[in-house]
Amino acid sequence: MGYILLRNCAKMPIVGIGTYMLKGDVLKQALDFAIFKGYRHIDTALSYGNESEIGEVVADRLKNGTLRRKDLFVTTKVPPVYLAPPFVAQSVEMSLENLKMQYVDMVLIHSPWGCINRGDGQLRPINQKGERVMEHYDLLETWKAFESVYNNKLAKNIGVSNFTANQIERICQKAIIIPSNLQTECHVYLQQRRLRLYCASRGIVVSAYAPLGAPASPYRDKQHPLLLEDHVVEQLARKYKKSAAQILLNFLINNNIPVLPKSQNQNRLRENLDVIDWTMSPEDTKLLLDLDCGVKYFMFDWAKRHPEYFENEPF
Ligand SMILES: NC(=O)c1ccc[n+]([C@@H]2O[C@H](COP(=O)([O-])OP(=O)(O)OC[C@H]3O[C@@H](n4cnc5c(N)ncnc54)[C@H](OP(=O)(O)O)[C@@H]3O)[C@@H](O)[C@H]2O)c1
């Protein structure tokens, strides 16, 4: 498995399994198969409600000796209701307990848009109108709490997700530990060149969520074209005798972007791993570069009224 080096020389495997909306036995079977096939990077979040199942699968494999913890890269995220500094470590400790782990390899601020914490364990607090109840937390204070999580060895790396370049830069200006990862929506239709350029200047690895265009996401704007059905992508798939998904993933990987495709299907899990060690011609790569059109499948409408939501800045 190829990997990308993070700033402290930790290795982030270039293909990870996304687990958003994967739960229960379906998740356990898919993840166990994925590990068997060679996946060594798992992406989860406290808010996905699936860390316990992930913990069970990993613990079984560690116990029967078919996996070593040091070979595995696990990312989790602190949700919007836990961004107040005293809650950050609490959130990471909950994740660790669920995952049955001493540490995670990466913990991310899930989003810069905080939500109110009413102390009832509700991760998506809503008001009587059914709207999300947001709260403005000072992201620099949240980041200091992340630095403590790192210093206390609960996480080997710390980073952010769904942040704009300006938000990251605000942190970098004051941080003792610079974020080592930005996880953001990134795919052939949304190549995030500006954001990636900024992150490269700060030595921050950008990893791609929704690398296949999240065809099944309930949040996807149905007016947007399906990335997996793009004609250029389909043409290249025929030419290289690969699937459309493999073309999309290979393109990102060859741009040094770790990818986190989610699948619960064994054939597709296998396929999504077979995207390394081959390249497309420069002319064909150019065809994919030209598909960049700013289609963003995750707009997080619930957060639009938040003072840290900047619709016109890439995130
Ligand atoms: N940080 C954040 O805010 C954030 C937001 C969104 C996502 N994420 C992370 O990124 C991961 C990936 O994003 P995502 O799950 O939204 O979207 P995605 O990985 O782009 O797409 C997943 C969808 O594509 C299908 N699929 C997978 N492999 C395929 C293949 N080879 N051919 C055809 N279809 C295929 C899957 O169906 P099957 O399962 O049936 O194969 C599933 O419906 C998430 O699971 C999560 O871990 C993070």
PDB file of N, CA, C and O in Angstrom, residues 19-52:
ATOM      1  N   THR A  19     -16.341   5.425   6.055  1.00  0.00           N
ATOM      2  CA  THR A  19     -17.372   4.634   6.748  1.00  0.00           C
ATOM      3  C   THR A  19     -18.642   5.429   7.064  1.00  0.00           C
ATOM      4  O   THR A  19     -19.475   4.969   7.836  1.00  0.00           O
ATOM      5  N   TYR A  20     -18.766   6.595   6.454  1.00  0.00           N
ATOM      6  CA  TYR A  20     -19.986   7.387   6.676  1.00  0.00           C
ATOM      7  C   TYR A  20     -21.200   6.595   6.191  1.00  0.00           C
ATOM      8  O   TYR A  20     -21.194   6.079   5.068  1.00  0.00           O
ATOM      9  N   MET A  21     -22.206   6.481   7.019  1.00  0.00           N
ATOM     10  CA  MET A  21     -23.460   5.765   6.741  1.00  0.00           C
ATOM     11  C   MET A  21     -23.284   4.241   6.733  1.00  0.00           C
ATOM     12  O   MET A  21     -24.183   3.519   6.315  1.00  0.00           O
ATOM     13  N   LEU A  22     -22.123   3.766   7.158  1.00  0.00           N
ATOM     14  CA  LEU A  22     -21.918   2.315   7.283  1.00  0.00           C
ATOM     15  C   LEU A  22     -22.064   1.957   8.753  1.00  0.00           C
ATOM     16  O   LEU A  22     -21.382   2.557   9.595  1.00  0.00           O
ATOM     17  N   LYS A  23     -22.888   0.974   9.047  1.00  0.00           N
ATOM     18  CA  LYS A  23     -23.112   0.624  10.454  1.00  0.00           C
ATOM     19  C   LYS A  23     -23.344  -0.875  10.617  1.00  0.00           C
ATOM     20  O   LYS A  23     -23.561  -1.594   9.640  1.00  0.00           O
ATOM     21  N   GLY A  24     -23.361  -1.338  11.862  1.00  0.00           N
ATOM     22  CA  GLY A  24     -23.796  -2.688  12.220  1.00  0.00           C
ATOM     23  C   GLY A  24     -23.033  -3.786  11.507  1.00  0.00           C
ATOM     24  O   GLY A  24     -21.844  -3.665  11.208  1.00  0.00           O
ATOM     25  N   ASP A  25     -23.758  -4.870  11.219  1.00  0.00           N
ATOM     26  CA  ASP A  25     -23.100  -6.040  10.622  1.00  0.00           C
ATOM     27  C   ASP A  25     -22.587  -5.748   9.219  1.00  0.00           C
ATOM     28  O   ASP A  25     -21.585  -6.310   8.789  1.00  0.00           O
ATOM     29  N   VAL A  26     -23.288  -4.879   8.502  1.00  0.00           N
ATOM     30  CA  VAL A  26     -22.830  -4.549   7.141  1.00  0.00           C
ATOM     31  C   VAL A  26     -21.444  -3.925   7.227  1.00  0.00           C
ATOM     32  O   VAL A  26     -20.524  -4.281   6.479  1.00  0.00           O
ATOM     33  N   LEU A  27     -21.281  -3.016   8.178  1.00  0.00           N
ATOM     34  CA  LEU A  27     -19.976  -2.383   8.372  1.00  0.00           C
ATOM     35  C   LEU A  27     -18.944  -3.427   8.803  1.00  0.00           C
ATOM     36  O   LEU A  27     -17.826  -3.473   8.252  1.00  0.00           O
ATOM     37  N   LYS A  28     -19.315  -4.264   9.746  1.00  0.00           N
ATOM     38  CA  LYS A  28     -18.326  -5.221  10.271  1.00  0.00           C
ATOM     39  C   LYS A  28     -17.819  -6.147   9.168  1.00  0.00           C
ATOM     40  O   LYS A  28     -16.621  -6.399   9.049  1.00  0.00           O
ATOM     41  N   GLN A  29     -18.771  -6.631   8.359  1.00  0.00           N
ATOM     42  CA  GLN A  29     -18.356  -7.543   7.275  1.00  0.00           C
ATOM     43  C   GLN A  29     -17.492  -6.813   6.246  1.00  0.00           C
ATOM     44  O   GLN A  29     -16.466  -7.324   5.796  1.00  0.00           O
ATOM     45  N   ALA A  30     -17.920  -5.602   5.891  1.00  0.00           N
ATOM     46  CA  ALA A  30     -17.160  -4.846   4.878  1.00  0.00           C
ATOM     47  C   ALA A  30     -15.767  -4.523   5.403  1.00  0.00           C
ATOM     48  O   ALA A  30     -14.761  -4.694   4.691  1.00  0.00           O
ATOM     49  N   LEU A  31     -15.688  -4.089   6.647  1.00  0.00           N
ATOM     50  CA  LEU A  31     -14.388  -3.671   7.184  1.00  0.00           C
ATOM     51  C   LEU A  31     -13.460  -4.869   7.357  1.00  0.00           C
ATOM     52  O   LEU A  31     -12.259  -4.785   7.035  1.00  0.00           O
ATOM     53  N   ASP A  32     -14.021  -5.979   7.825  1.00  0.00           N
ATOM     54  CA  ASP A  32     -13.163  -7.152   8.010  1.00  0.00           C
ATOM     55  C   ASP A  32     -12.608  -7.605   6.656  1.00  0.00           C
ATOM     56  O   ASP A  32     -11.422  -7.919   6.526  1.00  0.00           O
ATOM     57  N   PHE A  33     -13.464  -7.583   5.644  1.00  0.00           N
ATOM     58  CA  PHE A  33     -13.008  -7.941   4.292  1.00  0.00           C
ATOM     59  C   PHE A  33     -11.949  -6.947   3.803  1.00  0.00           C
ATOM     60  O   PHE A  33     -10.929  -7.323   3.231  1.00  0.00           O
ATOM     61  N   ALA A  34     -12.209  -5.666   4.062  1.00  0.00           N
ATOM     62  CA  ALA A  34     -11.267  -4.627   3.603  1.00  0.00           C
ATOM     63  C   ALA A  34      -9.892  -4.841   4.242  1.00  0.00           C
ATOM     64  O   ALA A  34      -8.860  -4.776   3.558  1.00  0.00           O
ATOM     65  N   ILE A  35      -9.875  -5.111   5.526  1.00  0.00           N
ATOM     66  CA  ILE A  35      -8.580  -5.324   6.202  1.00  0.00           C
ATOM     67  C   ILE A  35      -7.910  -6.567   5.615  1.00  0.00           C
ATOM     68  O   ILE A  35      -6.706  -6.575   5.339  1.00  0.00           O
ATOM     69  N   PHE A  36      -8.707  -7.614   5.394  1.00  0.00           N
ATOM     70  CA  PHE A  36      -8.174  -8.846   4.790  1.00  0.00           C
ATOM     71  C   PHE A  36      -7.523  -8.539   3.438  1.00  0.00           C
ATOM     72  O   PHE A  36      -6.459  -9.043   3.101  1.00  0.00           O
ATOM     73  N   LYS A  37      -8.150  -7.646   2.670  1.00  0.00           N
ATOM     74  CA  LYS A  37      -7.628  -7.337   1.335  1.00  0.00           C
ATOM     75  C   LYS A  37      -6.451  -6.358   1.363  1.00  0.00           C
ATOM     76  O   LYS A  37      -5.801  -6.128   0.349  1.00  0.00           O
ATOM     77  N   GLY A  38      -6.212  -5.738   2.512  1.00  0.00           N
ATOM     78  CA  GLY A  38      -5.036  -4.864   2.601  1.00  0.00           C
ATOM     79  C   GLY A  38      -5.295  -3.414   2.954  1.00  0.00           C
ATOM     80  O   GLY A  38      -4.349  -2.626   3.000  1.00  0.00           O
ATOM     81  N   TYR A  39      -6.557  -3.036   3.162  1.00  0.00           N
ATOM     82  CA  TYR A  39      -6.805  -1.649   3.619  1.00  0.00           C
ATOM     83  C   TYR A  39      -6.162  -1.475   4.991  1.00  0.00           C
ATOM     84  O   TYR A  39      -6.313  -2.336   5.883  1.00  0.00           O
ATOM     85  N   ARG A  40      -5.464  -0.354   5.176  1.00  0.00           N
ATOM     86  CA  ARG A  40      -4.822  -0.078   6.468  1.00  0.00           C
ATOM     87  C   ARG A  40      -5.146   1.333   6.953  1.00  0.00           C
ATOM     88  O   ARG A  40      -4.446   1.881   7.796  1.00  0.00           O
ATOM     89  N   HIS A  41      -6.201   1.913   6.410  1.00  0.00           N
ATOM     90  CA  HIS A  41      -6.564   3.289   6.752  1.00  0.00           C
ATOM     91  C   HIS A  41      -8.087   3.320   6.862  1.00  0.00           C
ATOM     92  O   HIS A  41      -8.785   2.944   5.923  1.00  0.00           O
ATOM     93  N   ILE A  42      -8.568   3.718   8.035  1.00  0.00           N
ATOM     94  CA  ILE A  42     -10.018   3.736   8.288  1.00  0.00           C
ATOM     95  C   ILE A  42     -10.419   5.164   8.654  1.00  0.00           C
ATOM     96  O   ILE A  42      -9.796   5.781   9.524  1.00  0.00           O
ATOM     97  N   ASP A  43     -11.457   5.653   8.003  1.00  0.00           N
ATOM     98  CA  ASP A  43     -11.948   7.002   8.321  1.00  0.00           C
ATOM     99  C   ASP A  43     -13.308   6.903   9.015  1.00  0.00           C
ATOM    100  O   ASP A  43     -14.259   6.353   8.454  1.00  0.00           O
ATOM    101  N   THR A  44     -13.357   7.428  10.239  1.00  0.00           N
ATOM    102  CA  THR A  44     -14.635   7.435  10.952  1.00  0.00           C
ATOM    103  C   THR A  44     -14.799   8.781  11.652  1.00  0.00           C
ATOM    104  O   THR A  44     -14.021   9.717  11.425  1.00  0.00           O
ATOM    105  N   ALA A  45     -15.822   8.884  12.482  1.00  0.00           N
ATOM    106  CA  ALA A  45     -16.082  10.123  13.241  1.00  0.00           C
ATOM    107  C   ALA A  45     -17.013   9.748  14.376  1.00  0.00           C
ATOM    108  O   ALA A  45     -17.818   8.813  14.236  1.00  0.00           O
ATOM    109  N   LEU A  46     -16.913  10.482  15.488  1.00  0.00           N
ATOM    110  CA  LEU A  46     -17.840  10.200  16.596  1.00  0.00           C
ATOM    111  C   LEU A  46     -19.274  10.280  16.082  1.00  0.00           C
ATOM    112  O   LEU A  46     -20.117   9.463  16.415  1.00  0.00           O
ATOM    113  N   SER A  47     -19.539  11.251  15.213  1.00  0.00           N
ATOM    114  CA  SER A  47     -20.919  11.456  14.761  1.00  0.00           C
ATOM    115  C   SER A  47     -21.408  10.378  13.783  1.00  0.00           C
ATOM    116  O   SER A  47     -22.589  10.331  13.485  1.00  0.00           O
ATOM    117  N   TYR A  48     -20.525   9.516  13.279  1.00  0.00           N
ATOM    118  CA  TYR A  48     -21.003   8.451  12.382  1.00  0.00           C
ATOM    119  C   TYR A  48     -21.689   7.328  13.174  1.00  0.00           C
ATOM    120  O   TYR A  48     -22.360   6.471  12.599  1.00  0.00           O
ATOM    121  N   GLY A  49     -21.464   7.316  14.507  1.00  0.00           N
ATOM    122  CA  GLY A  49     -22.124   6.301  15.341  1.00  0.00           C
ATOM    123  C   GLY A  49     -21.698   4.887  15.006  1.00  0.00           C
ATOM    124  O   GLY A  49     -22.478   3.938  15.193  1.00  0.00           O
ATOM    125  N   ASN A  50     -20.488   4.722  14.498  1.00  0.00           N
ATOM    126  CA  ASN A  50     -20.064   3.359  14.102  1.00  0.00           C
ATOM    127  C   ASN A  50     -18.685   2.987  14.667  1.00  0.00           C
ATOM    128  O   ASN A  50     -18.126   1.966  14.266  1.00  0.00           O
ATOM    129  N   GLU A  51     -18.176   3.804  15.596  1.00  0.00           N
ATOM    130  CA  GLU A  51     -16.823   3.516  16.096  1.00  0.00           C
ATOM    131  C   GLU A  51     -16.778   2.190  16.857  1.00  0.00           C
ATOM    132  O   GLU A  51     -15.760   1.481  16.813  1.00  0.00           O
ATOM    133  N   SER A  52     -17.859   1.835  17.549  1.00  0.00           N
ATOM    134  CA  SER A  52     -17.830   0.586  18.337  1.00  0.00           C
ATOM    135  C   SER A  52     -17.660  -0.627  17.442  1.00  0.00           C
ATOM    136  O   SER A  52     -16.877  -1.529  17.749  1.00  0.00           O
TER     137      SER A  52
END
